Amino acid sequence: MSAVNLNQAFATLGLHGPTGGDALVRAFRAAVKAARPDMPGGDADRFRRVIAAYRLIQREGGAMQALEPPKAAPAALPVVAVSVLEALRGGMATIRFAERVLRVAVAAGVRTGDHLRLRGAAADGGDLYLPVLIRPVDGLSVVGDDLHMNWPAPSRLIEDGGRLEIETHAGVRGVWVTRGLTGTVRLRLRDLGLPARGGRPTGHLFVTLDPSEDAPSAADHLLARFTRVWTPERLAA
């Protein structure tokens, strides 16, 4: 019989746990007397269950069966925390576990919830599987396969539409903002999310525009591009 059934048997006799000797006999006598169908408040079914519970306890040893001591909880596995850029490009992460310092290779395209395997790193010589967590950095965060960020944009440009340059992790990208958009404006830059890995597809970069009067205008962006391309040496040529 399982420990669960034994516990139920003790509870039927009004006991809170394994009990033996005279205490068990007294509990049985009190329970069987209260359950006798020929006594007020008695019940034939409860009477039979009391007797069956007592016999089960006698057969299984009652208090003589020592309960298994609780096992010590295993040490919690460390989480491999990587930045968004490390998830994009791969790299190495350093973790501390059981008074050891481990270096873990992080493959490009790893996702939060993935597990990295460390061969032979467990105390018994087995493999360790460590969970991954991608932490936001510099306003860039990850949701699933996709990256998310905010970018300031002139209020007039958001209202009237036009071209906007956004600095992304992959360099400057030019986008067009459609005229007449209302509410929160979020742009999707295709294939600039986490790279494909295993069965996961390439993600996208979603940019939420923050209306700002201090944001560079389209003319400022054009001037900046001109300055980058037309250096003094090229102008003098």
PDB file of C-alpha atoms in Angstrom:
ATOM      1  CA  MET A   1       0.000   0.000   0.000  1.00  0.00           C
ATOM      2  CA  SER A   2       1.172   3.510  -0.658  1.00  0.00           C
ATOM      3  CA  ALA A   3       1.967   6.063   2.001  1.00  0.00           C
ATOM      4  CA  VAL A   4      -1.049   8.036   0.821  1.00  0.00           C
ATOM      5  CA  ASN A   5      -3.402   5.150   1.725  1.00  0.00           C
ATOM      6  CA  LEU A   6      -1.693   4.741   5.088  1.00  0.00           C
ATOM      7  CA  ASN A   7      -2.153   8.433   5.779  1.00  0.00           C
ATOM      8  CA  GLN A   8      -5.830   8.081   4.922  1.00  0.00           C
ATOM      9  CA  ALA A   9      -6.058   5.143   7.338  1.00  0.00           C
ATOM     10  CA  PHE A  10      -4.545   7.153  10.182  1.00  0.00           C
ATOM     11  CA  ALA A  11      -6.904  10.042   9.397  1.00  0.00           C
ATOM     12  CA  THR A  12      -9.893   7.656   9.543  1.00  0.00           C
ATOM     13  CA  LEU A  13      -8.906   6.821  13.113  1.00  0.00           C
ATOM     14  CA  GLY A  14      -8.592  10.506  13.950  1.00  0.00           C
ATOM     15  CA  LEU A  15      -4.797  10.459  13.934  1.00  0.00           C
ATOM     16  CA  HIS A  16      -2.587  13.056  12.287  1.00  0.00           C
ATOM     17  CA  GLY A  17       0.246  10.743  11.369  1.00  0.00           C
ATOM     18  CA  PRO A  18       1.950   7.395  12.036  1.00  0.00           C
ATOM     19  CA  THR A  19       1.066   6.132  15.528  1.00  0.00           C
ATOM     20  CA  GLY A  20       1.552   2.775  17.174  1.00  0.00           C
ATOM     21  CA  GLY A  21       1.267   0.917  20.441  1.00  0.00           C
ATOM     22  CA  ASP A  22      -1.359   1.845  23.005  1.00  0.00           C
ATOM     23  CA  ALA A  23      -2.097   5.176  21.300  1.00  0.00           C
ATOM     24  CA  LEU A  24      -3.129   3.364  18.121  1.00  0.00           C
ATOM     25  CA  VAL A  25      -5.342   0.923  20.050  1.00  0.00           C
ATOM     26  CA  ARG A  26      -7.043   3.732  21.955  1.00  0.00           C
ATOM     27  CA  ALA A  27      -7.690   5.653  18.762  1.00  0.00           C
ATOM     28  CA  PHE A  28      -9.177   2.559  17.101  1.00  0.00           C
ATOM     29  CA  ARG A  29     -11.462   1.790  20.059  1.00  0.00           C
ATOM     30  CA  ALA A  30     -12.736   5.373  20.181  1.00  0.00           C
ATOM     31  CA  ALA A  31     -13.317   5.500  16.427  1.00  0.00           C
ATOM     32  CA  VAL A  32     -15.022   2.109  16.178  1.00  0.00           C
ATOM     33  CA  LYS A  33     -17.253   2.879  19.176  1.00  0.00           C
ATOM     34  CA  ALA A  34     -18.368   6.183  17.639  1.00  0.00           C
ATOM     35  CA  ALA A  35     -19.056   4.485  14.311  1.00  0.00           C
ATOM     36  CA  ARG A  36     -21.080   1.502  15.595  1.00  0.00           C
ATOM     37  CA  PRO A  37     -24.332   1.440  13.652  1.00  0.00           C
ATOM     38  CA  ASP A  38     -26.314   0.420  16.755  1.00  0.00           C
ATOM     39  CA  MET A  39     -25.226   3.578  18.589  1.00  0.00           C
ATOM     40  CA  PRO A  40     -26.616   7.098  18.132  1.00  0.00           C
ATOM     41  CA  GLY A  41     -24.731   8.879  15.349  1.00  0.00           C
ATOM     42  CA  GLY A  42     -23.195   5.621  14.156  1.00  0.00           C
ATOM     43  CA  ASP A  43     -22.925   4.572  10.522  1.00  0.00           C
ATOM     44  CA  ALA A  44     -22.386   1.102   9.059  1.00  0.00           C
ATOM     45  CA  ASP A  45     -20.184   2.308   6.213  1.00  0.00           C
ATOM     46  CA  ARG A  46     -17.982   4.376   8.529  1.00  0.00           C
ATOM     47  CA  PHE A  47     -17.824   1.393  10.918  1.00  0.00           C
ATOM     48  CA  ARG A  48     -16.448  -0.826   8.134  1.00  0.00           C
ATOM     49  CA  ARG A  49     -13.946   1.850   7.060  1.00  0.00           C
ATOM     50  CA  VAL A  50     -12.605   2.198  10.620  1.00  0.00           C
ATOM     51  CA  ILE A  51     -12.010  -1.545  10.892  1.00  0.00           C
ATOM     52  CA  ALA A  52     -10.404  -1.665   7.420  1.00  0.00           C
ATOM     53  CA  ALA A  53      -8.140   1.271   8.315  1.00  0.00           C
ATOM     54  CA  TYR A  54      -6.994  -0.416  11.533  1.00  0.00           C
ATOM     55  CA  ARG A  55      -6.241  -3.676   9.721  1.00  0.00           C
ATOM     56  CA  LEU A  56      -4.308  -1.816   7.034  1.00  0.00           C
ATOM     57  CA  ILE A  57      -2.169  -0.069   9.638  1.00  0.00           C
ATOM     58  CA  GLN A  58      -1.461  -3.371  11.397  1.00  0.00           C
ATOM     59  CA  ARG A  59      -0.611  -5.099   8.132  1.00  0.00           C
ATOM     60  CA  GLU A  60       1.675  -2.338   6.856  1.00  0.00           C
ATOM     61  CA  GLY A  61       3.469  -1.839  10.137  1.00  0.00           C
ATOM     62  CA  GLY A  62       1.971   1.455  11.271  1.00  0.00           C
ATOM     63  CA  ALA A  63       4.483   3.606  13.074  1.00  0.00           C
ATOM     64  CA  MET A  64       7.141   0.927  12.546  1.00  0.00           C
ATOM     65  CA  GLN A  65       7.339   2.100   8.904  1.00  0.00           C
ATOM     66  CA  ALA A  66       9.681   5.037   8.993  1.00  0.00           C
ATOM     67  CA  LEU A  67       8.771   7.846   6.712  1.00  0.00           C
ATOM     68  CA  GLU A  68      11.400   8.693   4.089  1.00  0.00           C
ATOM     69  CA  PRO A  69      13.297  11.778   5.208  1.00  0.00           C
ATOM     70  CA  PRO A  70      12.839  14.765   2.936  1.00  0.00           C
ATOM     71  CA  LYS A  71      15.516  15.059   0.328  1.00  0.00           C
ATOM     72  CA  ALA A  72      17.585  18.190   0.238  1.00  0.00           C
ATOM     73  CA  ALA A  73      16.511  20.453  -2.578  1.00  0.00           C
ATOM     74  CA  PRO A  74      19.046  20.431  -5.396  1.00  0.00           C
ATOM     75  CA  ALA A  75      21.021  23.595  -5.929  1.00  0.00           C
ATOM     76  CA  ALA A  76      19.246  25.962  -8.282  1.00  0.00           C
ATOM     77  CA  LEU A  77      20.837  26.091 -11.696  1.00  0.00           C
ATOM     78  CA  PRO A  78      22.265  29.457 -12.661  1.00  0.00           C
ATOM     79  CA  VAL A  79      20.634  31.390 -15.465  1.00  0.00           C
ATOM     80  CA  VAL A  80      22.809  32.292 -18.434  1.00  0.00           C
ATOM     81  CA  ALA A  81      22.035  35.994 -18.808  1.00  0.00           C
ATOM     82  CA  VAL A  82      23.055  37.370 -22.187  1.00  0.00           C
ATOM     83  CA  SER A  83      22.627  40.790 -23.717  1.00  0.00           C
ATOM     84  CA  VAL A  84      20.587  41.412 -26.847  1.00  0.00           C
ATOM     85  CA  LEU A  85      23.759  41.902 -28.885  1.00  0.00           C
ATOM     86  CA  GLU A  86      25.184  38.590 -27.613  1.00  0.00           C
ATOM     87  CA  ALA A  87      21.944  36.879 -28.638  1.00  0.00           C
ATOM     88  CA  LEU A  88      22.236  38.502 -32.064  1.00  0.00           C
ATOM     89  CA  ARG A  89      25.887  37.754 -32.723  1.00  0.00           C
ATOM     90  CA  GLY A  90      26.857  35.023 -30.296  1.00  0.00           C
ATOM     91  CA  GLY A  91      29.683  35.173 -27.786  1.00  0.00           C
ATOM     92  CA  MET A  92      30.843  33.842 -24.450  1.00  0.00           C
ATOM     93  CA  ALA A  93      29.116  34.170 -21.058  1.00  0.00           C
ATOM     94  CA  THR A  94      30.666  33.712 -17.614  1.00  0.00           C
ATOM     95  CA  ILE A  95      28.606  32.092 -14.838  1.00  0.00           C
ATOM     96  CA  ARG A  96      29.298  30.949 -11.278  1.00  0.00           C
ATOM     97  CA  PHE A  97      27.948  27.601 -10.130  1.00  0.00           C
ATOM     98  CA  ALA A  98      28.841  25.444  -7.113  1.00  0.00           C
ATOM     99  CA  GLU A  99      31.940  27.518  -6.382  1.00  0.00           C
ATOM    100  CA  ARG A 100      33.097  27.153  -9.962  1.00  0.00           C
ATOM    101  CA  VAL A 101      33.456  29.716 -12.725  1.00  0.00           C
ATOM    102  CA  LEU A 102      32.246  28.405 -16.075  1.00  0.00           C
ATOM    103  CA  ARG A 103      32.585  29.879 -19.543  1.00  0.00           C
ATOM    104  CA  VAL A 104      29.616  29.122 -21.763  1.00  0.00           C
ATOM    105  CA  ALA A 105      29.521  29.543 -25.532  1.00  0.00           C
ATOM    106  CA  VAL A 106      26.379  31.375 -26.651  1.00  0.00           C
ATOM    107  CA  ALA A 107      25.303  30.712 -30.229  1.00  0.00           C
ATOM    108  CA  ALA A 108      23.892  33.507 -32.362  1.00  0.00           C
ATOM    109  CA  GLY A 109      20.102  33.358 -32.372  1.00  0.00           C
ATOM    110  CA  VAL A 110      19.655  31.911 -28.882  1.00  0.00           C
ATOM    111  CA  ARG A 111      16.224  32.656 -27.364  1.00  0.00           C
ATOM    112  CA  THR A 112      15.023  33.220 -23.822  1.00  0.00           C
ATOM    113  CA  GLY A 113      13.909  29.823 -22.511  1.00  0.00           C
ATOM    114  CA  ASP A 114      16.495  27.886 -24.511  1.00  0.00           C
ATOM    115  CA  HIS A 115      18.938  25.694 -22.595  1.00  0.00           C
ATOM    116  CA  LEU A 116      22.686  25.540 -23.119  1.00  0.00           C
ATOM    117  CA  ARG A 117      24.391  22.208 -22.496  1.00  0.00           C
ATOM    118  CA  LEU A 118      27.661  21.987 -20.598  1.00  0.00           C
ATOM    119  CA  ARG A 119      29.121  18.556 -21.181  1.00  0.00           C
ATOM    120  CA  GLY A 120      30.297  16.811 -18.016  1.00  0.00           C
ATOM    121  CA  ALA A 121      29.803  19.892 -15.827  1.00  0.00           C
ATOM    122  CA  ALA A 122      27.432  18.275 -13.312  1.00  0.00           C
ATOM    123  CA  ALA A 123      28.733  17.005  -9.971  1.00  0.00           C
ATOM    124  CA  ASP A 124      28.166  13.389 -11.072  1.00  0.00           C
ATOM    125  CA  GLY A 125      29.933  13.932 -14.367  1.00  0.00           C
ATOM    126  CA  GLY A 126      26.726  14.322 -16.353  1.00  0.00           C
ATOM    127  CA  ASP A 127      25.706  17.244 -18.517  1.00  0.00           C
ATOM    128  CA  LEU A 128      24.244  20.487 -17.214  1.00  0.00           C
ATOM    129  CA  TYR A 129      21.425  22.253 -19.048  1.00  0.00           C
ATOM    130  CA  LEU A 130      21.337  25.928 -18.143  1.00  0.00           C
ATOM    131  CA  PRO A 131      18.357  28.177 -18.976  1.00  0.00           C
ATOM    132  CA  VAL A 132      18.936  31.330 -21.025  1.00  0.00           C
ATOM    133  CA  LEU A 133      17.602  34.811 -20.305  1.00  0.00           C
ATOM    134  CA  ILE A 134      18.092  37.705 -22.733  1.00  0.00           C
ATOM    135  CA  ARG A 135      18.266  40.972 -20.816  1.00  0.00           C
ATOM    136  CA  PRO A 136      17.436  44.366 -22.355  1.00  0.00           C
ATOM    137  CA  VAL A 137      20.297  46.751 -22.999  1.00  0.00           C
ATOM    138  CA  ASP A 138      20.401  50.358 -24.193  1.00  0.00           C
ATOM    139  CA  GLY A 139      16.660  50.453 -24.853  1.00  0.00           C
ATOM    140  CA  LEU A 140      16.723  47.305 -26.992  1.00  0.00           C
ATOM    141  CA  SER A 141      14.631  44.368 -25.767  1.00  0.00           C
ATOM    142  CA  VAL A 142      13.509  40.987 -27.072  1.00  0.00           C
ATOM    143  CA  VAL A 143      10.037  39.444 -27.248  1.00  0.00           C
ATOM    144  CA  GLY A 144      10.080  35.991 -28.813  1.00  0.00           C
ATOM    145  CA  ASP A 145      11.955  36.281 -32.102  1.00  0.00           C
ATOM    146  CA  ASP A 146      11.560  40.052 -32.403  1.00  0.00           C
ATOM    147  CA  LEU A 147      13.474  43.064 -31.146  1.00  0.00           C
ATOM    148  CA  HIS A 148      11.794  46.215 -29.849  1.00  0.00           C
ATOM    149  CA  MET A 149      13.111  49.743 -29.427  1.00  0.00           C
ATOM    150  CA  ASN A 150      11.934  53.364 -29.305  1.00  0.00           C
ATOM    151  CA  TRP A 151      13.168  56.173 -31.508  1.00  0.00           C
ATOM    152  CA  PRO A 152      12.475  59.940 -31.323  1.00  0.00           C
ATOM    153  CA  ALA A 153      10.821  61.500 -34.354  1.00  0.00           C
ATOM    154  CA  PRO A 154       9.637  65.062 -35.084  1.00  0.00           C
ATOM    155  CA  SER A 155       5.934  65.436 -34.305  1.00  0.00           C
ATOM    156  CA  ARG A 156       5.376  67.099 -37.700  1.00  0.00           C
ATOM    157  CA  LEU A 157       6.927  64.164 -39.520  1.00  0.00           C
ATOM    158  CA  ILE A 158       4.696  61.703 -37.666  1.00  0.00           C
ATOM    159  CA  GLU A 159       1.626  63.793 -38.576  1.00  0.00           C
ATOM    160  CA  ASP A 160       2.516  64.620 -42.192  1.00  0.00           C
ATOM    161  CA  GLY A 161       4.562  61.557 -43.072  1.00  0.00           C
ATOM    162  CA  GLY A 162       7.999  61.449 -44.642  1.00  0.00           C
ATOM    163  CA  ARG A 163      11.369  59.765 -44.532  1.00  0.00           C
ATOM    164  CA  LEU A 164      13.058  58.997 -41.231  1.00  0.00           C
ATOM    165  CA  GLU A 165      16.488  57.554 -40.520  1.00  0.00           C
ATOM    166  CA  ILE A 166      16.793  55.197 -37.542  1.00  0.00           C
ATOM    167  CA  GLU A 167      20.022  54.013 -35.959  1.00  0.00           C
ATOM    168  CA  THR A 168      19.676  50.264 -35.392  1.00  0.00           C
ATOM    169  CA  HIS A 169      22.044  47.555 -34.225  1.00  0.00           C
ATOM    170  CA  ALA A 170      22.631  46.810 -37.912  1.00  0.00           C
ATOM    171  CA  GLY A 171      23.403  50.409 -38.841  1.00  0.00           C
ATOM    172  CA  VAL A 172      21.303  53.334 -40.045  1.00  0.00           C
ATOM    173  CA  ARG A 173      18.067  52.354 -41.788  1.00  0.00           C
ATOM    174  CA  GLY A 174      15.819  54.717 -43.706  1.00  0.00           C
ATOM    175  CA  VAL A 175      12.054  54.245 -43.428  1.00  0.00           C
ATOM    176  CA  TRP A 176       8.967  56.032 -44.689  1.00  0.00           C
ATOM    177  CA  VAL A 177       6.280  57.137 -42.274  1.00  0.00           C
ATOM    178  CA  THR A 178       2.795  57.117 -43.786  1.00  0.00           C
ATOM    179  CA  ARG A 179       0.795  60.334 -43.529  1.00  0.00           C
ATOM    180  CA  GLY A 180      -2.238  60.412 -41.237  1.00  0.00           C
ATOM    181  CA  LEU A 181      -1.183  57.748 -38.709  1.00  0.00           C
ATOM    182  CA  THR A 182      -2.811  58.184 -35.297  1.00  0.00           C
ATOM    183  CA  GLY A 183      -2.084  56.778 -31.857  1.00  0.00           C
ATOM    184  CA  THR A 184       1.115  54.874 -31.215  1.00  0.00           C
ATOM    185  CA  VAL A 185       3.158  54.575 -34.392  1.00  0.00           C
ATOM    186  CA  ARG A 186       5.194  51.369 -34.592  1.00  0.00           C
ATOM    187  CA  LEU A 187       7.303  50.522 -37.625  1.00  0.00           C
ATOM    188  CA  ARG A 188       8.501  47.071 -38.625  1.00  0.00           C
ATOM    189  CA  LEU A 189      11.967  46.615 -40.060  1.00  0.00           C
ATOM    190  CA  ARG A 190      11.950  43.174 -41.587  1.00  0.00           C
ATOM    191  CA  ASP A 191      14.572  40.566 -40.736  1.00  0.00           C
ATOM    192  CA  LEU A 192      16.398  42.745 -38.189  1.00  0.00           C
ATOM    193  CA  GLY A 193      15.329  40.619 -35.225  1.00  0.00           C
ATOM    194  CA  LEU A 194      17.049  37.530 -33.850  1.00  0.00           C
ATOM    195  CA  PRO A 195      18.567  35.366 -36.590  1.00  0.00           C
ATOM    196  CA  ALA A 196      16.937  32.057 -37.501  1.00  0.00           C
ATOM    197  CA  ARG A 197      18.023  29.133 -35.341  1.00  0.00           C
ATOM    198  CA  GLY A 198      16.716  25.593 -35.325  1.00  0.00           C
ATOM    199  CA  GLY A 199      13.011  25.789 -36.087  1.00  0.00           C
ATOM    200  CA  ARG A 200      12.743  29.472 -35.157  1.00  0.00           C
ATOM    201  CA  PRO A 201      12.429  31.977 -38.027  1.00  0.00           C
ATOM    202  CA  THR A 202      14.308  35.236 -38.407  1.00  0.00           C
ATOM    203  CA  GLY A 203      12.642  37.919 -36.318  1.00  0.00           C
ATOM    204  CA  HIS A 204      11.911  41.569 -37.070  1.00  0.00           C
ATOM    205  CA  LEU A 205      12.769  44.860 -35.404  1.00  0.00           C
ATOM    206  CA  PHE A 206       9.787  46.889 -34.222  1.00  0.00           C
ATOM    207  CA  VAL A 207      10.446  50.583 -33.656  1.00  0.00           C
ATOM    208  CA  THR A 208       7.990  52.711 -31.673  1.00  0.00           C
ATOM    209  CA  LEU A 209       8.205  56.386 -32.573  1.00  0.00           C
ATOM    210  CA  ASP A 210       8.314  58.869 -29.715  1.00  0.00           C
ATOM    211  CA  PRO A 211       7.085  62.332 -30.766  1.00  0.00           C
ATOM    212  CA  SER A 212       9.807  64.833 -29.920  1.00  0.00           C
ATOM    213  CA  GLU A 213      10.400  68.438 -30.856  1.00  0.00           C
ATOM    214  CA  ASP A 214      14.137  67.931 -30.295  1.00  0.00           C
ATOM    215  CA  ALA A 215      14.441  65.058 -32.750  1.00  0.00           C
ATOM    216  CA  PRO A 216      16.472  65.756 -35.895  1.00  0.00           C
ATOM    217  CA  SER A 217      14.349  66.642 -38.908  1.00  0.00           C
ATOM    218  CA  ALA A 218      14.580  65.052 -42.329  1.00  0.00           C
ATOM    219  CA  ALA A 219      16.766  67.967 -43.444  1.00  0.00           C
ATOM    220  CA  ASP A 220      19.126  67.308 -40.535  1.00  0.00           C
ATOM    221  CA  HIS A 221      19.365  63.679 -41.580  1.00  0.00           C
ATOM    222  CA  LEU A 222      20.190  64.692 -45.166  1.00  0.00           C
ATOM    223  CA  LEU A 223      22.882  67.082 -43.949  1.00  0.00           C
ATOM    224  CA  ALA A 224      24.370  64.369 -41.757  1.00  0.00           C
ATOM    225  CA  ARG A 225      24.457  61.950 -44.675  1.00  0.00           C
ATOM    226  CA  PHE A 226      26.044  64.592 -46.911  1.00  0.00           C
ATOM    227  CA  THR A 227      28.697  65.258 -44.277  1.00  0.00           C
ATOM    228  CA  ARG A 228      29.505  61.573 -43.954  1.00  0.00           C
ATOM    229  CA  VAL A 229      29.862  61.066 -47.711  1.00  0.00           C
ATOM    230  CA  TRP A 230      31.322  64.368 -48.929  1.00  0.00           C
ATOM    231  CA  THR A 231      34.479  64.682 -46.910  1.00  0.00           C
ATOM    232  CA  PRO A 232      36.784  67.707 -47.363  1.00  0.00           C
ATOM    233  CA  GLU A 233      39.129  65.539 -49.433  1.00  0.00           C
ATOM    234  CA  ARG A 234      36.348  64.641 -51.872  1.00  0.00           C
ATOM    235  CA  LEU A 235      35.125  68.223 -52.102  1.00  0.00           C
ATOM    236  CA  ALA A 236      38.636  69.406 -52.903  1.00  0.00           C
ATOM    237  CA  ALA A 237      39.130  66.745 -55.578  1.00  0.00           C
TER     238      ALA A 237
END
